[in-house]
PDB file of N, CA and C in Angstrom:
ATOM      1  N   MET A   1      41.548  -8.597  12.351  1.00 66.00           N
ATOM      2  CA  MET A   1      39.847  -8.443  11.013  1.00 66.00           C
ATOM      3  C   MET A   1      38.448  -7.538  12.257  1.00 66.00           C
ATOM      4  N   PRO A   2      38.067  -6.151  12.188  1.00 70.00           N
ATOM      5  CA  PRO A   2      37.051  -6.462  13.328  1.00 70.00           C
ATOM      6  C   PRO A   2      36.837  -7.886  13.716  1.00 70.00           C
ATOM      7  N   SER A   3      35.297  -6.931  15.139  1.00 76.00           N
ATOM      8  CA  SER A   3      34.215  -8.378  15.033  1.00 76.00           C
ATOM      9  C   SER A   3      33.040  -8.118  14.925  1.00 76.00           C
ATOM     10  N   ALA A   4      32.050  -8.152  13.869  1.00 74.00           N
ATOM     11  CA  ALA A   4      31.231  -8.323  12.927  1.00 74.00           C
ATOM     12  C   ALA A   4      30.831  -6.540  14.084  1.00 74.00           C
ATOM     13  N   ILE A   5      30.431  -6.863  15.843  1.00 79.00           N
ATOM     14  CA  ILE A   5      29.946  -5.852  16.863  1.00 79.00           C
ATOM     15  C   ILE A   5      30.067  -4.420  16.068  1.00 79.00           C
ATOM     16  N   GLU A   6      32.271  -4.377  15.799  1.00 84.00           N
ATOM     17  CA  GLU A   6      33.070  -3.090  15.202  1.00 84.00           C
ATOM     18  C   GLU A   6      31.944  -2.510  14.392  1.00 84.00           C
ATOM     19  N   THR A   7      32.181  -3.757  13.332  1.00 83.00           N
ATOM     20  CA  THR A   7      32.188  -3.416  11.845  1.00 83.00           C
ATOM     21  C   THR A   7      30.434  -2.419  11.766  1.00 83.00           C
ATOM     22  N   GLY A   8      29.327  -3.314  12.815  1.00 83.00           N
ATOM     23  CA  GLY A   8      28.310  -2.556  12.851  1.00 83.00           C
ATOM     24  C   GLY A   8      28.611  -0.714  13.135  1.00 83.00           C
ATOM     25  N   ALA A   9      29.769  -1.204  14.108  1.00 86.00           N
ATOM     26  CA  ALA A   9      29.516   0.257  15.145  1.00 86.00           C
ATOM     27  C   ALA A   9      29.977   1.379  14.494  1.00 86.00           C
ATOM     28  N   LEU A  10      30.855   0.669  13.293  1.00 85.00           N
ATOM     29  CA  LEU A  10      31.806   1.736  12.024  1.00 85.00           C
ATOM     30  C   LEU A  10      30.523   1.924  11.582  1.00 85.00           C
ATOM     31  N   LEU A  11      30.034   0.900  10.384  1.00 87.00           N
ATOM     32  CA  LEU A  11      28.856   1.260  10.059  1.00 87.00           C
ATOM     33  C   LEU A  11      28.337   2.562   9.895  1.00 87.00           C
ATOM     34  N   ASP A  12      27.559   2.309  11.127  1.00 88.00           N
ATOM     35  CA  ASP A  12      26.462   2.765  12.348  1.00 88.00           C
ATOM     36  C   ASP A  12      26.910   4.804  12.631  1.00 88.00           C
ATOM     37  N   ARG A  13      28.366   4.393  12.956  1.00 87.00           N
ATOM     38  CA  ARG A  13      29.333   5.987  12.833  1.00 87.00           C
ATOM     39  C   ARG A  13      29.426   6.559  11.895  1.00 87.00           C
ATOM     40  N   ALA A  14      29.499   5.946  10.048  1.00 87.00           N
ATOM     41  CA  ALA A  14      29.796   6.417   9.561  1.00 87.00           C
ATOM     42  C   ALA A  14      28.492   7.094   8.388  1.00 87.00           C
ATOM     43  N   ARG A  15      27.324   6.397   8.472  1.00 87.00           N
ATOM     44  CA  ARG A  15      25.806   6.766   7.928  1.00 87.00           C
ATOM     45  C   ARG A  15      25.802   8.125   8.449  1.00 87.00           C
ATOM     46  N   THR A  16      26.086   7.414  10.053  1.00 89.00           N
ATOM     47  CA  THR A  16      26.056   9.404  11.043  1.00 89.00           C
ATOM     48  C   THR A  16      26.165  10.198   9.963  1.00 89.00           C
ATOM     49  N   ASP A  17      27.725  10.034   9.679  1.00 85.00           N
ATOM     50  CA  ASP A  17      28.579  11.215   9.193  1.00 85.00           C
ATOM     51  C   ASP A  17      28.175  11.557   8.298  1.00 85.00           C
ATOM     52  N   LEU A  18      27.915  10.991   7.337  1.00 86.00           N
ATOM     53  CA  LEU A  18      27.816  10.851   5.908  1.00 86.00           C
ATOM     54  C   LEU A  18      25.328  11.838   5.430  1.00 86.00           C
ATOM     55  N   ALA A  19      25.414  11.516   6.608  1.00 90.00           N
ATOM     56  CA  ALA A  19      23.901  11.797   6.165  1.00 90.00           C
ATOM     57  C   ALA A  19      24.176  13.257   6.831  1.00 90.00           C
ATOM     58  N   ARG A  20      25.258  14.316   7.862  1.00 90.00           N
ATOM     59  CA  ARG A  20      24.515  15.120   8.698  1.00 90.00           C
ATOM     60  C   ARG A  20      24.939  16.243   7.197  1.00 90.00           C
ATOM     61  N   PRO A  21      24.176  17.610   7.475  1.00 91.00           N
ATOM     62  CA  PRO A  21      24.226  17.891   5.953  1.00 91.00           C
ATOM     63  C   PRO A  21      25.670  18.794   6.243  1.00 91.00           C
ATOM     64  N   ASP A  22      26.458  18.985   7.155  1.00 93.00           N
ATOM     65  CA  ASP A  22      26.818  20.575   7.020  1.00 93.00           C
ATOM     66  C   ASP A  22      28.344  18.966   7.639  1.00 93.00           C
ATOM     67  N   ALA A  23      28.293  18.429   6.965  1.00 88.00           N
ATOM     68  CA  ALA A  23      29.495  17.495   6.864  1.00 88.00           C
ATOM     69  C   ALA A  23      30.048  18.287   5.671  1.00 88.00           C
ATOM     70  N   SER A  24      31.998  18.173   5.918  1.00 91.00           N
ATOM     71  CA  SER A  24      32.732  18.545   5.564  1.00 91.00           C
ATOM     72  C   SER A  24      33.274  17.495   4.178  1.00 91.00           C
ATOM     73  N   PRO A  25      33.905  17.931   2.887  1.00 91.00           N
ATOM     74  CA  PRO A  25      33.848  17.345   1.651  1.00 91.00           C
ATOM     75  C   PRO A  25      34.881  16.827   2.923  1.00 91.00           C
ATOM     76  N   HIS A  26      35.558  16.703   3.378  1.00 91.00           N
ATOM     77  CA  HIS A  26      36.949  16.362   4.250  1.00 91.00           C
ATOM     78  C   HIS A  26      35.961  15.203   5.128  1.00 91.00           C
ATOM     79  N   GLU A  27      35.402  15.246   5.951  1.00 89.00           N
ATOM     80  CA  GLU A  27      34.508  14.813   6.781  1.00 89.00           C
ATOM     81  C   GLU A  27      33.979  13.565   6.059  1.00 89.00           C
ATOM     82  N   LEU A  28      33.700  13.711   5.068  1.00 88.00           N
ATOM     83  CA  LEU A  28      32.837  12.899   3.969  1.00 88.00           C
ATOM     84  C   LEU A  28      34.017  11.833   3.690  1.00 88.00           C
ATOM     85  N   ARG A  29      35.105  11.844   2.740  1.00 90.00           N
ATOM     86  CA  ARG A  29      36.095  11.553   2.440  1.00 90.00           C
ATOM     87  C   ARG A  29      36.022  10.334   3.566  1.00 90.00           C
ATOM     88  N   SER A  30      37.103  11.003   4.808  1.00 89.00           N
ATOM     89  CA  SER A  30      37.032   9.989   5.347  1.00 89.00           C
ATOM     90  C   SER A  30      35.467   9.108   6.117  1.00 89.00           C
ATOM     91  N   ALA A  31      34.648   9.487   6.257  1.00 86.00           N
ATOM     92  CA  ALA A  31      33.956   8.695   6.922  1.00 86.00           C
ATOM     93  C   ALA A  31      33.759   7.385   5.690  1.00 86.00           C
ATOM     94  N   LEU A  32      33.535   7.620   4.255  1.00 87.00           N
ATOM     95  CA  LEU A  32      34.320   6.809   3.179  1.00 87.00           C
ATOM     96  C   LEU A  32      35.394   6.321   3.173  1.00 87.00           C
ATOM     97  N   ALA A  33      36.777   6.090   3.536  1.00 89.00           N
ATOM     98  CA  ALA A  33      37.613   6.090   3.798  1.00 89.00           C
ATOM     99  C   ALA A  33      37.282   4.767   4.817  1.00 89.00           C
ATOM    100  N   GLN A  34      36.390   4.617   5.551  1.00 85.00           N
ATOM    101  CA  GLN A  34      36.306   3.651   6.433  1.00 85.00           C
ATOM    102  C   GLN A  34      35.939   3.290   6.316  1.00 85.00           C
ATOM    103  N   VAL A  35      34.572   3.256   5.301  1.00 86.00           N
ATOM    104  CA  VAL A  35      33.706   2.684   4.918  1.00 86.00           C
ATOM    105  C   VAL A  35      33.766   1.633   4.075  1.00 86.00           C
ATOM    106  N   VAL A  36      34.497   1.678   3.500  1.00 88.00           N
ATOM    107  CA  VAL A  36      35.656   1.167   1.894  1.00 88.00           C
ATOM    108  C   VAL A  36      36.121  -0.481   2.261  1.00 88.00           C
ATOM    109  N   PRO A  37      36.943   0.256   3.806  1.00 87.00           N
ATOM    110  CA  PRO A  37      37.473  -1.207   3.577  1.00 87.00           C
ATOM    111  C   PRO A  37      36.063  -2.482   5.213  1.00 87.00           C
ATOM    112  N   ALA A  38      35.075  -1.192   5.099  1.00 86.00           N
ATOM    113  CA  ALA A  38      34.740  -2.776   6.337  1.00 86.00           C
ATOM    114  C   ALA A  38      33.666  -3.303   5.417  1.00 86.00           C
ATOM    115  N   VAL A  39      33.318  -2.827   3.852  1.00 88.00           N
ATOM    116  CA  VAL A  39      32.188  -3.027   2.861  1.00 88.00           C
ATOM    117  C   VAL A  39      33.217  -4.319   2.897  1.00 88.00           C
ATOM    118  N   GLU A  40      33.896  -3.660   2.234  1.00 90.00           N
ATOM    119  CA  GLU A  40      35.076  -4.697   1.027  1.00 90.00           C
ATOM    120  C   GLU A  40      35.394  -6.316   2.266  1.00 90.00           C
ATOM    121  N   MET A  41      35.717  -5.815   3.484  1.00 88.00           N
ATOM    122  CA  MET A  41      36.402  -7.573   4.721  1.00 88.00           C
ATOM    123  C   MET A  41      34.439  -8.316   4.858  1.00 88.00           C
ATOM    124  N   LEU A  42      33.005  -7.619   4.571  1.00 88.00           N
ATOM    125  CA  LEU A  42      31.815  -8.284   5.093  1.00 88.00           C
ATOM    126  C   LEU A  42      31.619  -8.798   3.460  1.00 88.00           C
ATOM    127  N   LEU A  43      31.488  -8.884   2.043  1.00 91.00           N
ATOM    128  CA  LEU A  43      31.629  -8.902   1.111  1.00 91.00           C
ATOM    129  C   LEU A  43      32.431 -10.799   1.115  1.00 91.00           C
ATOM    130  N   ALA A  44      34.263 -10.332   1.404  1.00 91.00           N
ATOM    131  CA  ALA A  44      34.432 -11.652   1.414  1.00 91.00           C
ATOM    132  C   ALA A  44      34.293 -12.853   2.600  1.00 91.00           C
ATOM    133  N   GLU A  45      34.171 -12.001   3.992  1.00 90.00           N
ATOM    134  CA  GLU A  45      33.012 -12.703   4.341  1.00 90.00           C
ATOM    135  C   GLU A  45      32.136 -13.493   3.959  1.00 90.00           C
ATOM    136  N   VAL A  46      31.325 -12.711   3.038  1.00 92.00           N
ATOM    137  CA  VAL A  46      29.357 -13.474   2.626  1.00 92.00           C
ATOM    138  C   VAL A  46      29.959 -14.830   1.521  1.00 92.00           C
ATOM    139  N   SER A  47      31.140 -14.622   0.182  1.00 94.00           N
ATOM    140  CA  SER A  47      31.550 -15.214  -0.181  1.00 94.00           C
ATOM    141  C   SER A  47      32.478 -16.105   0.182  1.00 94.00           C
ATOM    142  N   THR A  48      33.197 -16.815   1.776  1.00 93.00           N
ATOM    143  CA  THR A  48      33.244 -17.573   2.386  1.00 93.00           C
ATOM    144  C   THR A  48      31.619 -18.495   2.497  1.00 93.00           C
ATOM    145  N   LEU A  49      31.556 -17.684   3.435  1.00 93.00           N
ATOM    146  CA  LEU A  49      30.015 -17.730   3.994  1.00 93.00           C
ATOM    147  C   LEU A  49      29.270 -18.550   2.953  1.00 93.00           C
ATOM    148  N   SER A  50      28.955 -18.157   1.826  1.00 92.00           N
ATOM    149  CA  SER A  50      28.187 -19.036   0.911  1.00 92.00           C
ATOM    150  C   SER A  50      29.542 -20.733  -0.130  1.00 92.00           C
ATOM    151  N   GLY A  51      30.375 -20.752   0.284  1.00 90.00           N
ATOM    152  CA  GLY A  51      31.421 -21.313  -0.185  1.00 90.00           C
ATOM    153  C   GLY A  51      30.664 -22.933   0.627  1.00 90.00           C
ATOM    154  N   GLN A  52      31.337 -22.155   2.112  1.00 91.00           N
ATOM    155  CA  GLN A  52      31.172 -23.587   3.097  1.00 91.00           C
ATOM    156  C   GLN A  52      29.686 -23.711   2.893  1.00 91.00           C
ATOM    157  N   LEU A  53      28.313 -22.726   3.073  1.00 87.00           N
ATOM    158  CA  LEU A  53      27.115 -23.386   2.644  1.00 87.00           C
ATOM    159  C   LEU A  53      26.573 -24.349   1.990  1.00 87.00           C
ATOM    160  N   ALA A  54      27.800 -23.669   0.219  1.00 86.00           N
ATOM    161  CA  ALA A  54      27.481 -25.230  -0.646  1.00 86.00           C
ATOM    162  C   ALA A  54      28.699 -26.048  -0.549  1.00 86.00           C
ATOM    163  N   GLN A  55      29.645 -26.086   0.144  1.00 86.00           N
ATOM    164  CA  GLN A  55      30.139 -27.971   1.112  1.00 86.00           C
ATOM    165  C   GLN A  55      29.111 -28.007   1.698  1.00 86.00           C
ATOM    166  N   ALA A  56      28.300 -27.900   2.835  1.00 86.00           N
ATOM    167  CA  ALA A  56      28.117 -28.518   3.163  1.00 86.00           C
ATOM    168  C   ALA A  56      26.524 -29.172   2.660  1.00 86.00           C
ATOM    169  N   ARG A  57      26.258 -28.464   1.732  1.00 89.00           N
ATOM    170  CA  ARG A  57      25.123 -29.055   0.526  1.00 89.00           C
ATOM    171  C   ARG A  57      24.819 -30.129   0.559  1.00 89.00           C
ATOM    172  N   THR A  58      26.260 -30.327  -0.245  1.00 89.00           N
ATOM    173  CA  THR A  58      26.645 -30.970  -0.878  1.00 89.00           C
ATOM    174  C   THR A  58      28.370 -31.992  -0.916  1.00 89.00           C
ATOM    175  N   CYS A  59      27.196 -33.867  -1.237  1.00 88.00           N
ATOM    176  CA  CYS A  59      28.260 -34.207  -0.711  1.00 88.00           C
ATOM    177  C   CYS A  59      29.861 -34.426  -2.087  1.00 88.00           C
ATOM    178  N   PRO A  60      30.599 -34.140  -0.682  1.00 86.00           N
ATOM    179  CA  PRO A  60      32.294 -34.415  -1.754  1.00 86.00           C
ATOM    180  C   PRO A  60      32.728 -35.801  -2.636  1.00 86.00           C
ATOM    181  N   VAL A  61      31.839 -36.850  -2.623  1.00 86.00           N
ATOM    182  CA  VAL A  61      31.912 -37.712  -3.304  1.00 86.00           C
ATOM    183  C   VAL A  61      31.421 -38.010  -3.753  1.00 86.00           C
ATOM    184  N   THR A  62      29.682 -37.980  -4.456  1.00 86.00           N
ATOM    185  CA  THR A  62      29.230 -37.974  -5.543  1.00 86.00           C
ATOM    186  C   THR A  62      28.685 -36.652  -6.113  1.00 86.00           C
ATOM    187  N   GLY A  63      28.702 -35.266  -5.022  1.00 86.00           N
ATOM    188  CA  GLY A  63      28.281 -34.522  -5.599  1.00 86.00           C
ATOM    189  C   GLY A  63      26.700 -34.008  -5.841  1.00 86.00           C
ATOM    190  N   LEU A  64      25.824 -34.956  -5.545  1.00 88.00           N
ATOM    191  CA  LEU A  64      25.027 -34.607  -5.225  1.00 88.00           C
ATOM    192  C   LEU A  64      24.673 -33.403  -4.304  1.00 88.00           C
ATOM    193  N   PRO A  65      23.184 -33.672  -3.928  1.00 90.00           N
ATOM    194  CA  PRO A  65      22.854 -33.180  -2.633  1.00 90.00           C
ATOM    195  C   PRO A  65      22.354 -33.705  -1.779  1.00 90.00           C
ATOM    196  N   THR A  66      22.957 -33.103  -0.467  1.00 91.00           N
ATOM    197  CA  THR A  66      23.307 -33.859   1.230  1.00 91.00           C
ATOM    198  C   THR A  66      21.582 -33.723   1.651  1.00 91.00           C
ATOM    199  N   ARG A  67      20.596 -34.339   2.397  1.00 89.00           N
ATOM    200  CA  ARG A  67      19.918 -34.534   3.007  1.00 89.00           C
ATOM    201  C   ARG A  67      19.662 -33.087   3.939  1.00 89.00           C
ATOM    202  N   ALA A  68      20.633 -32.482   4.609  1.00 89.00           N
ATOM    203  CA  ALA A  68      19.939 -30.527   4.719  1.00 89.00           C
ATOM    204  C   ALA A  68      19.809 -29.846   3.340  1.00 89.00           C
ATOM    205  N   ALA A  69      20.313 -30.520   2.129  1.00 92.00           N
ATOM    206  CA  ALA A  69      19.409 -29.726   0.988  1.00 92.00           C
ATOM    207  C   ALA A  69      18.953 -29.939   0.247  1.00 92.00           C
ATOM    208  N   TRP A  70      18.315 -30.986   0.736  1.00 90.00           N
ATOM    209  CA  TRP A  70      17.173 -31.549   0.254  1.00 90.00           C
ATOM    210  C   TRP A  70      16.012 -31.285   1.151  1.00 90.00           C
ATOM    211  N   THR A  71      16.567 -31.558   2.372  1.00 92.00           N
ATOM    212  CA  THR A  71      15.532 -30.672   3.553  1.00 92.00           C
ATOM    213  C   THR A  71      14.820 -28.881   3.241  1.00 92.00           C
ATOM    214  N   ALA A  72      15.611 -28.500   3.054  1.00 92.00           N
ATOM    215  CA  ALA A  72      15.876 -27.017   3.043  1.00 92.00           C
ATOM    216  C   ALA A  72      14.698 -26.805   1.673  1.00 92.00           C
ATOM    217  N   ARG A  73      15.437 -27.519   0.702  1.00 92.00           N
ATOM    218  CA  ARG A  73      14.428 -27.163  -0.714  1.00 92.00           C
ATOM    219  C   ARG A  73      12.847 -27.775  -0.764  1.00 92.00           C
ATOM    220  N   ALA A  74      12.734 -28.683   0.595  1.00 92.00           N
ATOM    221  CA  ALA A  74      11.062 -28.995   0.370  1.00 92.00           C
ATOM    222  C   ALA A  74      10.789 -27.797   1.401  1.00 92.00           C
ATOM    223  N   ARG A  75      11.477 -27.625   1.977  1.00 94.00           N
ATOM    224  CA  ARG A  75      10.767 -26.710   3.126  1.00 94.00           C
ATOM    225  C   ARG A  75      10.068 -25.116   1.716  1.00 94.00           C
ATOM    226  N   GLU A  76      11.439 -25.421   1.040  1.00 95.00           N
ATOM    227  CA  GLU A  76      10.734 -23.789   0.974  1.00 95.00           C
ATOM    228  C   GLU A  76       9.306 -24.285  -0.978  1.00 95.00           C
ATOM    229  N   ILE A  77       9.566 -25.687  -1.146  1.00 94.00           N
ATOM    230  CA  ILE A  77       9.002 -26.321  -2.416  1.00 94.00           C
ATOM    231  C   ILE A  77       7.421 -26.131  -1.259  1.00 94.00           C
ATOM    232  N   VAL A  78       7.483 -26.195  -0.171  1.00 92.00           N
ATOM    233  CA  VAL A  78       5.601 -27.075   0.882  1.00 92.00           C
ATOM    234  C   VAL A  78       5.644 -25.459   0.831  1.00 92.00           C
ATOM    235  N   ALA A  79       6.049 -24.187   1.488  1.00 96.00           N
ATOM    236  CA  ALA A  79       5.858 -22.701   2.447  1.00 96.00           C
ATOM    237  C   ALA A  79       5.094 -22.373   0.306  1.00 96.00           C
ATOM    238  N   ALA A  80       5.731 -22.781  -0.292  1.00 96.00           N
ATOM    239  CA  ALA A  80       5.265 -21.757  -1.966  1.00 96.00           C
ATOM    240  C   ALA A  80       3.742 -22.543  -1.877  1.00 96.00           C
ATOM    241  N   GLY A  81       3.285 -23.402  -1.795  1.00 95.00           N
ATOM    242  CA  GLY A  81       2.408 -24.101  -1.380  1.00 95.00           C
ATOM    243  C   GLY A  81       1.752 -25.210  -2.202  1.00 95.00           C
ATOM    244  N   PRO A  82       0.668 -25.613  -2.298  1.00 93.00           N
ATOM    245  CA  PRO A  82       0.762 -27.134  -3.018  1.00 93.00           C
ATOM    246  C   PRO A  82       1.562 -27.849  -3.343  1.00 93.00           C
ATOM    247  N   ALA A  83       1.991 -29.239  -3.397  1.00 90.00           N
ATOM    248  CA  ALA A  83       3.141 -29.971  -4.080  1.00 90.00           C
ATOM    249  C   ALA A  83       2.990 -31.404  -3.892  1.00 90.00           C
ATOM    250  N   ALA A  84       3.756 -31.668  -4.654  1.00 90.00           N
ATOM    251  CA  ALA A  84       3.682 -33.692  -4.549  1.00 90.00           C
ATOM    252  C   ALA A  84       5.198 -33.844  -4.530  1.00 90.00           C
ATOM    253  N   ALA A  85       5.224 -35.342  -4.465  1.00 85.00           N
ATOM    254  CA  ALA A  85       6.204 -35.772  -3.669  1.00 85.00           C
ATOM    255  C   ALA A  85       6.064 -37.790  -4.524  1.00 85.00           C
ATOM    256  N   LEU A  86       7.776 -37.307  -5.192  1.00 87.00           N
ATOM    257  CA  LEU A  86       7.962 -38.103  -5.712  1.00 87.00           C
ATOM    258  C   LEU A  86       9.265 -39.281  -5.252  1.00 87.00           C
ATOM    259  N   LEU A  87       8.801 -40.686  -4.321  1.00 82.00           N
ATOM    260  CA  LEU A  87       9.852 -41.161  -3.761  1.00 82.00           C
ATOM    261  C   LEU A  87       9.854 -42.201  -3.906  1.00 82.00           C
ATOM    262  N   VAL A  88      11.702 -41.891  -4.554  1.00 83.00           N
ATOM    263  CA  VAL A  88      11.171 -44.257  -5.367  1.00 83.00           C
ATOM    264  C   VAL A  88      13.168 -44.532  -4.160  1.00 83.00           C
ATOM    265  N   ASP A  89      12.741 -45.882  -4.080  1.00 80.00           N
ATOM    266  CA  ASP A  89      13.856 -46.423  -3.282  1.00 80.00           C
ATOM    267  C   ASP A  89      14.492 -47.019  -4.522  1.00 80.00           C
ATOM    268  N   LEU A  90      16.042 -47.107  -3.893  1.00 79.00           N
ATOM    269  CA  LEU A  90      17.054 -48.191  -5.449  1.00 79.00           C
ATOM    270  C   LEU A  90      18.048 -49.039  -4.338  1.00 79.00           C
ATOM    271  N   ASP A  91      17.723 -49.288  -3.687  1.00 80.00           N
ATOM    272  CA  ASP A  91      18.149 -50.132  -3.855  1.00 80.00           C
ATOM    273  C   ASP A  91      18.498 -51.411  -4.534  1.00 80.00           C
ATOM    274  N   ALA A  92      19.756 -51.582  -4.233  1.00 75.00           N
ATOM    275  CA  ALA A  92      20.753 -52.171  -5.508  1.00 75.00           C
ATOM    276  C   ALA A  92      20.805 -52.001  -6.817  1.00 75.00           C
ATOM    277  N   PHE A  93      20.847 -50.273  -6.534  1.00 70.00           N
ATOM    278  CA  PHE A  93      20.759 -50.150  -8.423  1.00 70.00           C
ATOM    279  C   PHE A  93      21.865 -50.121  -8.351  1.00 70.00           C
ATOM    280  N   LYS A  94      22.349 -50.048 -10.298  1.00 68.00           N
ATOM    281  CA  LYS A  94      23.681 -50.556 -10.423  1.00 68.00           C
ATOM    282  C   LYS A  94      23.655 -49.506 -11.724  1.00 68.00           C
ATOM    283  N   PRO A  95      24.004 -48.678 -12.080  1.00 65.00           N
ATOM    284  CA  PRO A  95      23.846 -47.934 -13.982  1.00 65.00           C
ATOM    285  C   PRO A  95      24.548 -48.833 -15.020  1.00 65.00           C
TER     286      PRO A  95
END
């Protein structure tokens, strides 16, 4: 599997080839043939990382958001504008 730098370089070369007004159909097909696997690899990597992020933000035991998830969400809310928070201490809570 190529590194991110190699993939970036490949995509840059393909972008240059595809932008050339004098590129032949063969050159264009060749450039696209290199781009498709690179994009598929990047999409697979994004999917893997998204899954890992979801796992990191969810407690495997309870299925509830972790402290990191709550903190990230709180930062988003505070950045969006005025907000209020209600904190409840549930010591000795029994359903």
